[in-house]
Coordinates of C-alpha atoms and ligand atoms in Angstrom, one line a residue:
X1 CA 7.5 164.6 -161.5
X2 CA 7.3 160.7 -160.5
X3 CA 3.3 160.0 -161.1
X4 CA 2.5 158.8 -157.2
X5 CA 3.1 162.0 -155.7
X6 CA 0.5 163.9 -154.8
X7 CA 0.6 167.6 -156.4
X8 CA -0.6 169.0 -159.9
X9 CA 1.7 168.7 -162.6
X10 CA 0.8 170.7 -165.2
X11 CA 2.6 168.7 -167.9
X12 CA 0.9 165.3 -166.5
X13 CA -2.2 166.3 -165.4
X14 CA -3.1 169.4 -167.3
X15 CA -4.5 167.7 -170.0
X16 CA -6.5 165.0 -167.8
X17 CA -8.0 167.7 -165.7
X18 CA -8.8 170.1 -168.8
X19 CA -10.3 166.2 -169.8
X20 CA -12.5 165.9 -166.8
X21 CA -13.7 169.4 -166.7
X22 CA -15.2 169.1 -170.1
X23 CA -16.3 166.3 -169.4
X24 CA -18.0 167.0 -166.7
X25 CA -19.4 170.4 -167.9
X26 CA -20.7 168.2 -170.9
X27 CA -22.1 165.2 -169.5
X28 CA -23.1 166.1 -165.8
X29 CA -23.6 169.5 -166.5
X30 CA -25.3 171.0 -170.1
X31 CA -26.4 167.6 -171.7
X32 CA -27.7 165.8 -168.5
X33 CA -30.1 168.6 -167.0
X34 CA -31.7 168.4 -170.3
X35 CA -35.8 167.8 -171.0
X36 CA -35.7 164.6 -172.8
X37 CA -32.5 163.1 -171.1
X38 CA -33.4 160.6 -168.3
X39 CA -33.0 161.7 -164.8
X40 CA -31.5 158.3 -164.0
X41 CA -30.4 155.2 -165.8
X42 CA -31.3 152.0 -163.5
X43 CA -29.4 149.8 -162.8
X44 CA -28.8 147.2 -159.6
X45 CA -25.7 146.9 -157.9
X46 CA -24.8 143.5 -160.3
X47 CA -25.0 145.4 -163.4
X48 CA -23.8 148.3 -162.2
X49 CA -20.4 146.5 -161.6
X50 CA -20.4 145.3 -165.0
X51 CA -21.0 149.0 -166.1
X52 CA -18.0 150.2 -164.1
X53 CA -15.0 149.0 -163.2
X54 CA -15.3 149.6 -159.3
X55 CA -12.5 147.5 -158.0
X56 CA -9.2 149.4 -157.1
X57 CA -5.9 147.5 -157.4
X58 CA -2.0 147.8 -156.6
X59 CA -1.4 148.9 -160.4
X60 CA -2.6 152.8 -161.4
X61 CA -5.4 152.9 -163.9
X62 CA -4.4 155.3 -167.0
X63 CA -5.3 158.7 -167.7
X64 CA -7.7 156.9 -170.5
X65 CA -9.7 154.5 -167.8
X66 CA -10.2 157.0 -165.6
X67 CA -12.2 159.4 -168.1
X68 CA -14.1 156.5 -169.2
X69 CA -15.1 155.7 -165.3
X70 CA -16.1 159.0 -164.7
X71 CA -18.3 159.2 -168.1
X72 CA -19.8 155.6 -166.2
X73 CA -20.1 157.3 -162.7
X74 CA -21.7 160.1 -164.9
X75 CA -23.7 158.1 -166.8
X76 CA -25.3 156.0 -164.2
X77 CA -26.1 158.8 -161.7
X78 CA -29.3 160.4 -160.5
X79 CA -29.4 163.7 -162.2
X80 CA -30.2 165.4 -159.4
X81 CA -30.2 169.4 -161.4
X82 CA -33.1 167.5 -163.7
X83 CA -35.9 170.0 -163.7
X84 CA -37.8 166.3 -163.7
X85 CA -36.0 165.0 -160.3
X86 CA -38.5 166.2 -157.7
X87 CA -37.5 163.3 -155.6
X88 CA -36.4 165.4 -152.1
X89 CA -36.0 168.9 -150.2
X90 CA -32.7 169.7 -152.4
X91 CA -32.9 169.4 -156.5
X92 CA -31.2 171.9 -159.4
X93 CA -27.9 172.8 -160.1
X94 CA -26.9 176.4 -160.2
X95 CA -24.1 177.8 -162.3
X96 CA -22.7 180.4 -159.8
X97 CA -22.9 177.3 -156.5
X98 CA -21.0 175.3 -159.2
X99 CA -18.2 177.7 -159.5
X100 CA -18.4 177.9 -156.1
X101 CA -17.7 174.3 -155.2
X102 CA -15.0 174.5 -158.0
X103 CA -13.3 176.9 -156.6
X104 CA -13.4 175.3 -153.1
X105 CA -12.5 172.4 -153.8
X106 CA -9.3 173.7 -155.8
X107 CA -8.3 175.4 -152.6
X108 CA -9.4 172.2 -150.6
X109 CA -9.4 174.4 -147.2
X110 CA -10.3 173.7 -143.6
X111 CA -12.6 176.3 -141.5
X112 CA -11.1 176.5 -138.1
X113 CA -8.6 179.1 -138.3
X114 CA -8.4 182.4 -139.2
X115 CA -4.5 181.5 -140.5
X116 CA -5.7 179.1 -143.0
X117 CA -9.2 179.9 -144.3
X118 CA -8.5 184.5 -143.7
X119 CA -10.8 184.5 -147.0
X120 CA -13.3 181.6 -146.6
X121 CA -13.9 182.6 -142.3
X122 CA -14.4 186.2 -143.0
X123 CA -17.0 185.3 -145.7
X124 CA -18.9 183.1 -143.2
X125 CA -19.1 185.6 -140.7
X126 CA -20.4 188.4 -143.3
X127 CA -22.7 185.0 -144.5
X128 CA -24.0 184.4 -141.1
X129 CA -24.7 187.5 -139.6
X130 CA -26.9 188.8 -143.4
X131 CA -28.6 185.5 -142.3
X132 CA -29.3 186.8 -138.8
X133 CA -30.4 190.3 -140.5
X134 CA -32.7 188.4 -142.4
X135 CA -34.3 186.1 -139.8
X136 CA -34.7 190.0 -137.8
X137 CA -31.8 189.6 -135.2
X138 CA -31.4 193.7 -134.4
X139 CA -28.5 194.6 -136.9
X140 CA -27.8 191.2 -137.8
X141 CA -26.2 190.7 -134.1
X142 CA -25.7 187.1 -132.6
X143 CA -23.6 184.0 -133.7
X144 CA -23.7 180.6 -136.1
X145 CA -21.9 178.1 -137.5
X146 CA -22.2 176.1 -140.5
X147 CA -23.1 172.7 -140.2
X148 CA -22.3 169.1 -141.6
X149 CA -27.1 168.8 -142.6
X150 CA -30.0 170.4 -140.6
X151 CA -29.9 166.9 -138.2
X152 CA -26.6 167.9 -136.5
X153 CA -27.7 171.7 -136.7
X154 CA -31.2 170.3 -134.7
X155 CA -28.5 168.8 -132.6
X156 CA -26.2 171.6 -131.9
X157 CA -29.5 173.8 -131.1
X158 CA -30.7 170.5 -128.0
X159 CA -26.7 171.3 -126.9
X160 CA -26.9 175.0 -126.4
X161 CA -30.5 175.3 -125.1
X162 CA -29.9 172.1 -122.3
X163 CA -26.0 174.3 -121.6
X164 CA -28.5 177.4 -121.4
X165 CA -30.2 176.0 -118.5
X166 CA -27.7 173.6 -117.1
X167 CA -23.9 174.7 -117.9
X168 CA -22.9 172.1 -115.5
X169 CA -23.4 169.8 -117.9
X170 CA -20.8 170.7 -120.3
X171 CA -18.6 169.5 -117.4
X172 CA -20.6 166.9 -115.4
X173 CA -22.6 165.0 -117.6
X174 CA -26.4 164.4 -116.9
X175 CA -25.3 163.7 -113.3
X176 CA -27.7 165.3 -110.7
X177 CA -29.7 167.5 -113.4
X178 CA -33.4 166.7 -113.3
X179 CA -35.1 164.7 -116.2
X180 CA -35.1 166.7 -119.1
X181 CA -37.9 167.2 -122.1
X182 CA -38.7 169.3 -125.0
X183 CA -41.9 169.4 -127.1
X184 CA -41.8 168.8 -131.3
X185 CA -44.8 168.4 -133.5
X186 CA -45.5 165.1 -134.4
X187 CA -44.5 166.4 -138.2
X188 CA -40.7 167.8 -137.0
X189 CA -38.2 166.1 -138.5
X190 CA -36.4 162.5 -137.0
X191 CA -33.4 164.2 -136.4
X192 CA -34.7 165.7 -133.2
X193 CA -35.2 162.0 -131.9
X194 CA -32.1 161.1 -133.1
X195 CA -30.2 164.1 -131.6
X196 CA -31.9 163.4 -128.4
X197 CA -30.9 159.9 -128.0
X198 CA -26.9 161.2 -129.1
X199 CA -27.5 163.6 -126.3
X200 CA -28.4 161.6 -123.9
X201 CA -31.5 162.9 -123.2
X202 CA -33.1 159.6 -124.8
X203 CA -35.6 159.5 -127.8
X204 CA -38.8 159.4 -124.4
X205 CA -37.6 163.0 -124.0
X206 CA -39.3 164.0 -126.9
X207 CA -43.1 164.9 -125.9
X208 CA -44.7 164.8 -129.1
X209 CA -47.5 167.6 -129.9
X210 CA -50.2 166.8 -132.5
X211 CA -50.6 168.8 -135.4
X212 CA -53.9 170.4 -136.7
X213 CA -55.4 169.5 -140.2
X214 CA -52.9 171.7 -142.0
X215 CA -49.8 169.5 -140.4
X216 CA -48.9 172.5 -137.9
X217 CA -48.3 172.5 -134.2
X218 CA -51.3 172.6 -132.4
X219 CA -50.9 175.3 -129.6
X220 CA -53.6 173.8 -127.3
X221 CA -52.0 170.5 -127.9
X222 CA -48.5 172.2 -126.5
X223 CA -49.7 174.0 -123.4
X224 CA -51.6 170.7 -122.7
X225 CA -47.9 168.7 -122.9
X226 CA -46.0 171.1 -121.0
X227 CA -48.8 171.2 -118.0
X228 CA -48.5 166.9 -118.4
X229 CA -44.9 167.8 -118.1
X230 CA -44.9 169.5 -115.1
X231 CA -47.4 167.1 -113.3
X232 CA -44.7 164.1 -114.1
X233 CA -42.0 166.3 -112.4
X234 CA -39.7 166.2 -115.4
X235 CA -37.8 169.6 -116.4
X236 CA -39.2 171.5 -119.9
X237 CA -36.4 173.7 -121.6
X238 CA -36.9 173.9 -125.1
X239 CA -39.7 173.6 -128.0
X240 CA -38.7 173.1 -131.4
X241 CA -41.0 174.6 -134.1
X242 CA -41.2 174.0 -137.6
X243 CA -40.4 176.5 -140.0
X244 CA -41.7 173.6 -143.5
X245 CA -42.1 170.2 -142.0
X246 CA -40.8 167.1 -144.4
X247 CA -43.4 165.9 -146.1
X248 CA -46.2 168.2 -145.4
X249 CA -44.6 171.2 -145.7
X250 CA -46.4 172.8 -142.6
X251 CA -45.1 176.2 -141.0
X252 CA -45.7 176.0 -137.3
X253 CA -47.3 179.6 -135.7
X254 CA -44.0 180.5 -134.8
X255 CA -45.2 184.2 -133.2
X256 CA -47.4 181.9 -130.9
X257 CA -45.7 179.2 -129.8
X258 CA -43.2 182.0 -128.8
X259 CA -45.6 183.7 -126.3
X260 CA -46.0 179.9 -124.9
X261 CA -42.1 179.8 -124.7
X262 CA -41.9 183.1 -122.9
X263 CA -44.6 182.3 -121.0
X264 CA -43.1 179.3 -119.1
X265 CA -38.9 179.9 -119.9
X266 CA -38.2 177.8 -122.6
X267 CA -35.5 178.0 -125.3
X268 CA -37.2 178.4 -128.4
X269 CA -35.3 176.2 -131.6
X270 CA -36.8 176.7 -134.9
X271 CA -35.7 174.2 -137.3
X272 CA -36.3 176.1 -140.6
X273 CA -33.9 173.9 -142.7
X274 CA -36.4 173.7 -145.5
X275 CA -38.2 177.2 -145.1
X276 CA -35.6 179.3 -144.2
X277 CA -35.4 180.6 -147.8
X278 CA -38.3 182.1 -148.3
X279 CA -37.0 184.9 -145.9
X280 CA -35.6 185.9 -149.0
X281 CA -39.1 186.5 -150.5
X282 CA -40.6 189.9 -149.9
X283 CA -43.7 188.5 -151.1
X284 CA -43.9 185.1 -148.8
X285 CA -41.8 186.2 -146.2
X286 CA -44.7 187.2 -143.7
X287 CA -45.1 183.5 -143.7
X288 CA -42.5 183.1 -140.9
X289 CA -43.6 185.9 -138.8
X290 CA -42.3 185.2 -135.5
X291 CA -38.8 184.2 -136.6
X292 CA -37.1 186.8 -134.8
X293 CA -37.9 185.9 -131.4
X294 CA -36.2 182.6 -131.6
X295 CA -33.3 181.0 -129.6
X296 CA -32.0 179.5 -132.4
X297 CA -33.0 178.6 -136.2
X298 CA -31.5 176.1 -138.6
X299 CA -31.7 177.0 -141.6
X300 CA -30.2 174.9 -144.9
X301 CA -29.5 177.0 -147.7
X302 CA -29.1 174.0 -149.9
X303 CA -32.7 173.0 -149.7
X304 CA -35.3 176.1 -151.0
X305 CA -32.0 178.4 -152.4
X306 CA -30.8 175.6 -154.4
X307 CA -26.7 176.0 -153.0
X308 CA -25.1 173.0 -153.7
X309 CA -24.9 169.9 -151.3
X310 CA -24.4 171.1 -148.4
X311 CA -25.1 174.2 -146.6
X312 CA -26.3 174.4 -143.2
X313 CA -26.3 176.7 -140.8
X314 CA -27.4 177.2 -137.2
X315 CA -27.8 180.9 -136.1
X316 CA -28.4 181.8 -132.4
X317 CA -29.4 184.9 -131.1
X318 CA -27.2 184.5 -127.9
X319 CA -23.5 186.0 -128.2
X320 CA -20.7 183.8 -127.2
X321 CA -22.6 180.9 -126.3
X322 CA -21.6 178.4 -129.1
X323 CA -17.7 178.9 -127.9
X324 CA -18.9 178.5 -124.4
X325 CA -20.8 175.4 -125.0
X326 CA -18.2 173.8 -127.3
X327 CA -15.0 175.5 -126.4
X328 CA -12.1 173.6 -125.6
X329 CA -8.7 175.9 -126.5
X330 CA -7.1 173.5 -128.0
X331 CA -3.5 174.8 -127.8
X332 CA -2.6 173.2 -131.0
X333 CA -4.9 175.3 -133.0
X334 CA -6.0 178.4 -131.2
X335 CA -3.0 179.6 -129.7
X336 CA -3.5 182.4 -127.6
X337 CA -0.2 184.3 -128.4
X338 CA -0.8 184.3 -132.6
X339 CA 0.1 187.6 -133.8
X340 CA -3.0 188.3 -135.2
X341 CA -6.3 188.5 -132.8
X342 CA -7.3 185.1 -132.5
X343 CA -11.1 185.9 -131.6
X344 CA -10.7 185.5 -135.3
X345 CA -10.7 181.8 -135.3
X346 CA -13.9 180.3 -135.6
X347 CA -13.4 176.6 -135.0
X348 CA -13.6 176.1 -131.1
X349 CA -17.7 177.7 -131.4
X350 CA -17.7 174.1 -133.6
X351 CA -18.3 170.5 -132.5
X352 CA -16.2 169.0 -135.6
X353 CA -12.7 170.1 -136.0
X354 CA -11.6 169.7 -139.5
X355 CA -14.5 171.3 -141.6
X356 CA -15.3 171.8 -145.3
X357 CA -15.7 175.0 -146.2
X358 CA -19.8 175.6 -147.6
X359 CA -19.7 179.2 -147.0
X360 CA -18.2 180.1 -151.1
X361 CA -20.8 178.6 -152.8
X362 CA -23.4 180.3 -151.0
X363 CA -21.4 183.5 -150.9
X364 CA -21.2 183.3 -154.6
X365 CA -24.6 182.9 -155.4
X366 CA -25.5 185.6 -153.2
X367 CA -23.2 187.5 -155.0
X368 CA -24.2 187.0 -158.4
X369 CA -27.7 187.2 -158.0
X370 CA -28.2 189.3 -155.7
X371 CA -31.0 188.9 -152.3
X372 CA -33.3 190.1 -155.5
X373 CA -32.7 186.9 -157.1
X374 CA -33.2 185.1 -154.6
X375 CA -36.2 186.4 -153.6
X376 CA -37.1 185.8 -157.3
X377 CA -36.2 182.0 -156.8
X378 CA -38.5 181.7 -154.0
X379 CA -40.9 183.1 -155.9
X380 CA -40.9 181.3 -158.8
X381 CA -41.0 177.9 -156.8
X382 CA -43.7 179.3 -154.9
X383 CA -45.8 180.3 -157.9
X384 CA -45.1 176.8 -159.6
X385 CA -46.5 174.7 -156.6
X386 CA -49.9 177.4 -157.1
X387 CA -49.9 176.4 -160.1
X388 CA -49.7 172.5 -159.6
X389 CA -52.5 173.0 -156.9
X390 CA -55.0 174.4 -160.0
X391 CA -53.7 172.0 -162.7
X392 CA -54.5 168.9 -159.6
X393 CA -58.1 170.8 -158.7
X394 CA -58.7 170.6 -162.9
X395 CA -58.0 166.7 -162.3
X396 CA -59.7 166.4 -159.9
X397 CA -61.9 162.7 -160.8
X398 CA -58.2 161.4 -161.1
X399 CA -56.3 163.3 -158.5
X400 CA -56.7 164.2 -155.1
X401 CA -54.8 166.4 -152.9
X402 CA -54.3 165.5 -149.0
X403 CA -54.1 169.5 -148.1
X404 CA -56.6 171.5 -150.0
X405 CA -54.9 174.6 -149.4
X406 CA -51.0 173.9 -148.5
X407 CA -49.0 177.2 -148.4
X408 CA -45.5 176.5 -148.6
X409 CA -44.1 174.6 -151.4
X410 CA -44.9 170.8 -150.6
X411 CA -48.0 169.6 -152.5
X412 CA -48.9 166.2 -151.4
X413 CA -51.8 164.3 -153.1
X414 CA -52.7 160.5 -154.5
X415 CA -53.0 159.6 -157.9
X416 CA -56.2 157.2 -158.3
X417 CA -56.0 154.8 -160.8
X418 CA -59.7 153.9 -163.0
X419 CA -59.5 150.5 -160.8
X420 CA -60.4 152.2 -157.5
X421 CA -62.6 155.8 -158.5
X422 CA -65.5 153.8 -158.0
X423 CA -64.8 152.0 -154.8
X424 CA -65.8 153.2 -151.0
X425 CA -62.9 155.3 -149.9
X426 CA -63.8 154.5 -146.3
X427 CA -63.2 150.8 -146.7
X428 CA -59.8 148.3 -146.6
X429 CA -59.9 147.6 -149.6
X430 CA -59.7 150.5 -151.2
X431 CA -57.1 151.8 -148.6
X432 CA -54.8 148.6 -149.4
X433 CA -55.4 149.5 -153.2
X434 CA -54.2 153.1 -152.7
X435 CA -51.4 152.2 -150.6
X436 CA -50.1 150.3 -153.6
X437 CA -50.6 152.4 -156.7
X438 CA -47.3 155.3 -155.0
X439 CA -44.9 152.7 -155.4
X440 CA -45.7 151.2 -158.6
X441 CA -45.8 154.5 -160.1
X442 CA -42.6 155.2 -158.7
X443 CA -41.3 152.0 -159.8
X444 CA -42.8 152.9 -163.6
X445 CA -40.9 156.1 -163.8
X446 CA -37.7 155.0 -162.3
X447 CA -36.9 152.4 -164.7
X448 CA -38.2 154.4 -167.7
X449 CA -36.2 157.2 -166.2
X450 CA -39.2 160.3 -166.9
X451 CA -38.8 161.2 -163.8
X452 CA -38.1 160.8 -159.8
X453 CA -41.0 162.0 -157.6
X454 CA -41.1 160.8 -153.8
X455 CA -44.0 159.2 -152.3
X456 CA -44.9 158.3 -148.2
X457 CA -47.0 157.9 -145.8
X458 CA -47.8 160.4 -143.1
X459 CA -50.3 158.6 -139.8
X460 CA -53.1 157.7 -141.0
X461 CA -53.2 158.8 -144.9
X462 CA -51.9 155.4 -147.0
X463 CA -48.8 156.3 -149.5
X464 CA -49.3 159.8 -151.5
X465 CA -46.7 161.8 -154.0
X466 CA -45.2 164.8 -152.4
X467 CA -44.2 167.3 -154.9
X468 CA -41.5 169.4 -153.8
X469 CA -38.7 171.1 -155.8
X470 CA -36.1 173.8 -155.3
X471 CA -35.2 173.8 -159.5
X472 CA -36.9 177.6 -160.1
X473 CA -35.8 176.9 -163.7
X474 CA -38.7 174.1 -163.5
X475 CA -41.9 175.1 -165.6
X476 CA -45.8 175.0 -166.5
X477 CA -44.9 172.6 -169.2
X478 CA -42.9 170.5 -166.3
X479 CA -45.4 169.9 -164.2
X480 CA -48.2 169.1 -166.7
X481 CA -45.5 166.4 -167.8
X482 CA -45.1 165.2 -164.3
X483 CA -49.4 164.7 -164.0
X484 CA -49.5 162.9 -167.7
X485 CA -46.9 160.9 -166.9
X486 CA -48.2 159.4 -163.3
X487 CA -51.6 159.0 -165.6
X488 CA -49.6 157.1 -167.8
X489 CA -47.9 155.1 -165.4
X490 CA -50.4 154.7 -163.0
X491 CA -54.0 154.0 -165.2
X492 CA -54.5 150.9 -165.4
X493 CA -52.8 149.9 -161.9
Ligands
ABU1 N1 -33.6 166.4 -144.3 C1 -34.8 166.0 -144.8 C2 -34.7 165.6 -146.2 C3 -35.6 164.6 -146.5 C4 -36.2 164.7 -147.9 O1 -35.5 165.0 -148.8 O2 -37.3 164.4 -148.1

């Protein structure tokens, strides 16, 4: 077989791949998830390119300098299965995801049509509507898709609520509708902005509803916008709760802001992307009460179940409205005449054509662990954040937490360093102070490589750590490691 062409020879590439995959099960697998190993090696981009040879030239690179620039590209990446990187709303690595990406990736399909994904397509339907059953859709009934992150799932949801009321505009544009608006806590995520400026709705569509002092829509706030609303003369049609905002972790009243949505007509999105898992939790499950009357819910495995990067769905209560909203028979792919019933195509409900399949991974977790395990996952995480809250209460002349009593898994809270326990909390100074010691911290632990732990600011509070993880094989002994090493870090700031 001449080397350029572009299928698996077992003679020359047996070895290399049997090469990479111990390699990789070695190095990026066992050995780098390790206590004691560093979540990340820093380095900037200059040293970086000394470290690996980035460039790519007219002559191949041998079987030899390919291994060694994956061991660098190894080396030199965030560890982001760690039970120390804590740094965003997806962490750990699970065994049965990884085989599940594997074995994707080997098959390298493309969701759209039954013909070429029969497997991977029936899968996401049996995925999607246990998702449904979960979230209380009678029998699981409905539709969804996956989706390429919770922001284009958030997007998707705008699409379908806006063709709900208008399905002229699927045709005709924004031409002769009225102007539209939809309410989000001040704590939901960007991507509803974002997704209403890609709409065309424009970011000023957004009609922002303050939160209460746990981070969580404030209902009077809402009624109060949507009566605003009304008295501009600009046309309401959805609200979007949160089911775990960003930083906070909030859970918005969902059963109530429903009533307010049945009340005056409007499409009710709940972007659940980060608590969507604990639906899985027997025990924390009540916390989401009110799930099950909405429009529409996106919900990201990969973030609180841990499923590999990514997995991201957006289920809908409403039957056949994704393929009316996005439907386009293309001829070329969703032939009416195939021999087999072509209802079984999924790809016209979607926005994207070609699509990686994300369904397996999931599937195969699922699978191996049961919706026991899963619950026991949720658990776990949910019992380790308790636990952080008592461990911060104990420190509490050194630490101090921004909600006293949060109740999903984000805890959020400054350290405060000997310099600045005796200043007046209420003045600049000690503000400016605070809003400095987050980042050096950060800085401290990132070059020693201990850890990676996110810090921001949210309105008025100056830069705090937000604790969050999804690793459920994260411990006790972790997170009193995580406090003695901010102390360390971050005393004599
Ligand atoms: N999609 C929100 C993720 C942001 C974060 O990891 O904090």
């Amino acid at each position: 077989m001449e080397w350029f062409r572009s299928i698996p020879d077992e003679t020359h590439h047996g070895p290399f791949l049997k090469d990479v995959l111990t390699l990789v099960l070695d190095e990026a697998v066992f050995k780098a998830n390790r206590r004691g190993e560093p979540v990340i090696r820093w380095r900037l981009p200059q040293e970086l390119l000394s470290l690996i040879d980035v460039q790519t030239r007219d002559q191949p690179a041998s079987h030899e300098e390919l291994l060694a620039a994956i061991k660098a590209t190894i080396d030199f990446s965030v560890k982001t299965g760690h039970p120390m990187f804590i740094n965003q709303l997806y962490s750990g690595l699970d065994p049965y995801g990884l085989a599940g990406q594997w074995v994707t990736d080997a098959l390298n399909p493309s969701s759209y049509t039954y013909e070429v994904s029969p497997v991977f397509t029936t899968m996401e339907e049996a995925v999607l509507q246990n998702m449904r059953a979960l979230l209380g859709y009678p029998d699981g009934r409905g539709d969804g898709i996956f989706c390429p992150g919770g922001s284009l799932a958030n997007g998707c949801a705008m699409n379908l609520a806006r063709f709900k009321a208008f399905p002229s505009v699927k045709t005709e544009g924004l031409h002769g509708l009225p102007r539209l608006v939809l309410f989000a806590s001040e704590d939901a995520h960007y991507s509803i902005h974002k997704m209403a400026a890609l709409e065309g709705l424009g970011e000023a569509a957004v009609r922002s509803v303050t939160c209460d002092s746990q981070g969580r829509m404030d209902l009077k706030a809402l009624e109060a916008e949507i009566q605003v609303a009304k008295r501009d003369g600009v046309h309401p049609f959805m609200v979007v709760a949160t089911a775990g905002t960003t930083v906070l972790g909030a859970l918005d009243p969902l059963s109530a802001i429903a009533d307010v949505c049945s009340t005056h007509g409007l499409w009710l999105h709940v972007d659940a992307a980060w608590g969507g898992g604990l639906l899985f939790s027997k025990e924390h499950r009540h916390l989401l009460a009110g799930i099950e009357r909405a429009d529409s819910v996106a919900w990201n495995p990969h973030k609180l179940l841990a499923v590999p990067q990514q997995c991201s769905t957006l289920l809908v209560r409403h039957e056949g409205l994704l393929k009316a909203c996005h439907g386009r028979d293309a001829t070329y792919l969703f032939q009416k005449d195939k021999f087999y019933d072509h209802n079984l195509d999924p790809g016209d409900k979607y926005i994207q054509c070609g699509r990686r399949v994300d369904v397996f991974k999931f599937w195969l977790m699922w699978k191996g662990k049961g919706s026991l395990g899963l619950g026991k996952h949720v658990d776990a995480i949910m019992e380790l954040s308790r636990f952080l809250i008592e461990e911060l209460k104990k420190r509490a002349d050194r630490f101090k937490l921004v909600l006293e009593t949060p109740n999903f898994v984000n805890v959020s809270f400054w350290y405060l360093p000997q310099s600045i326990r005796n200043l007046d909390p209420s003045t600049q100074v000690y503000r400016n102070k605070l809003q400095s010691v987050a980042p050096k911290i950060k800085e401290g632990m990132m070059k020693a490589g201990t850890m990676m732990l996110g810090y921001q600011p949210l309105r008025h509070w100056p830069n705090f750590f937000r604790f969050v993880t999804q690793n459920s094989g994260m411990t006790r002994q972790d997170v009193i490691f995580m406090l003695d090493e901010i102390e360390r870090l971050g005393d004599n700031l």
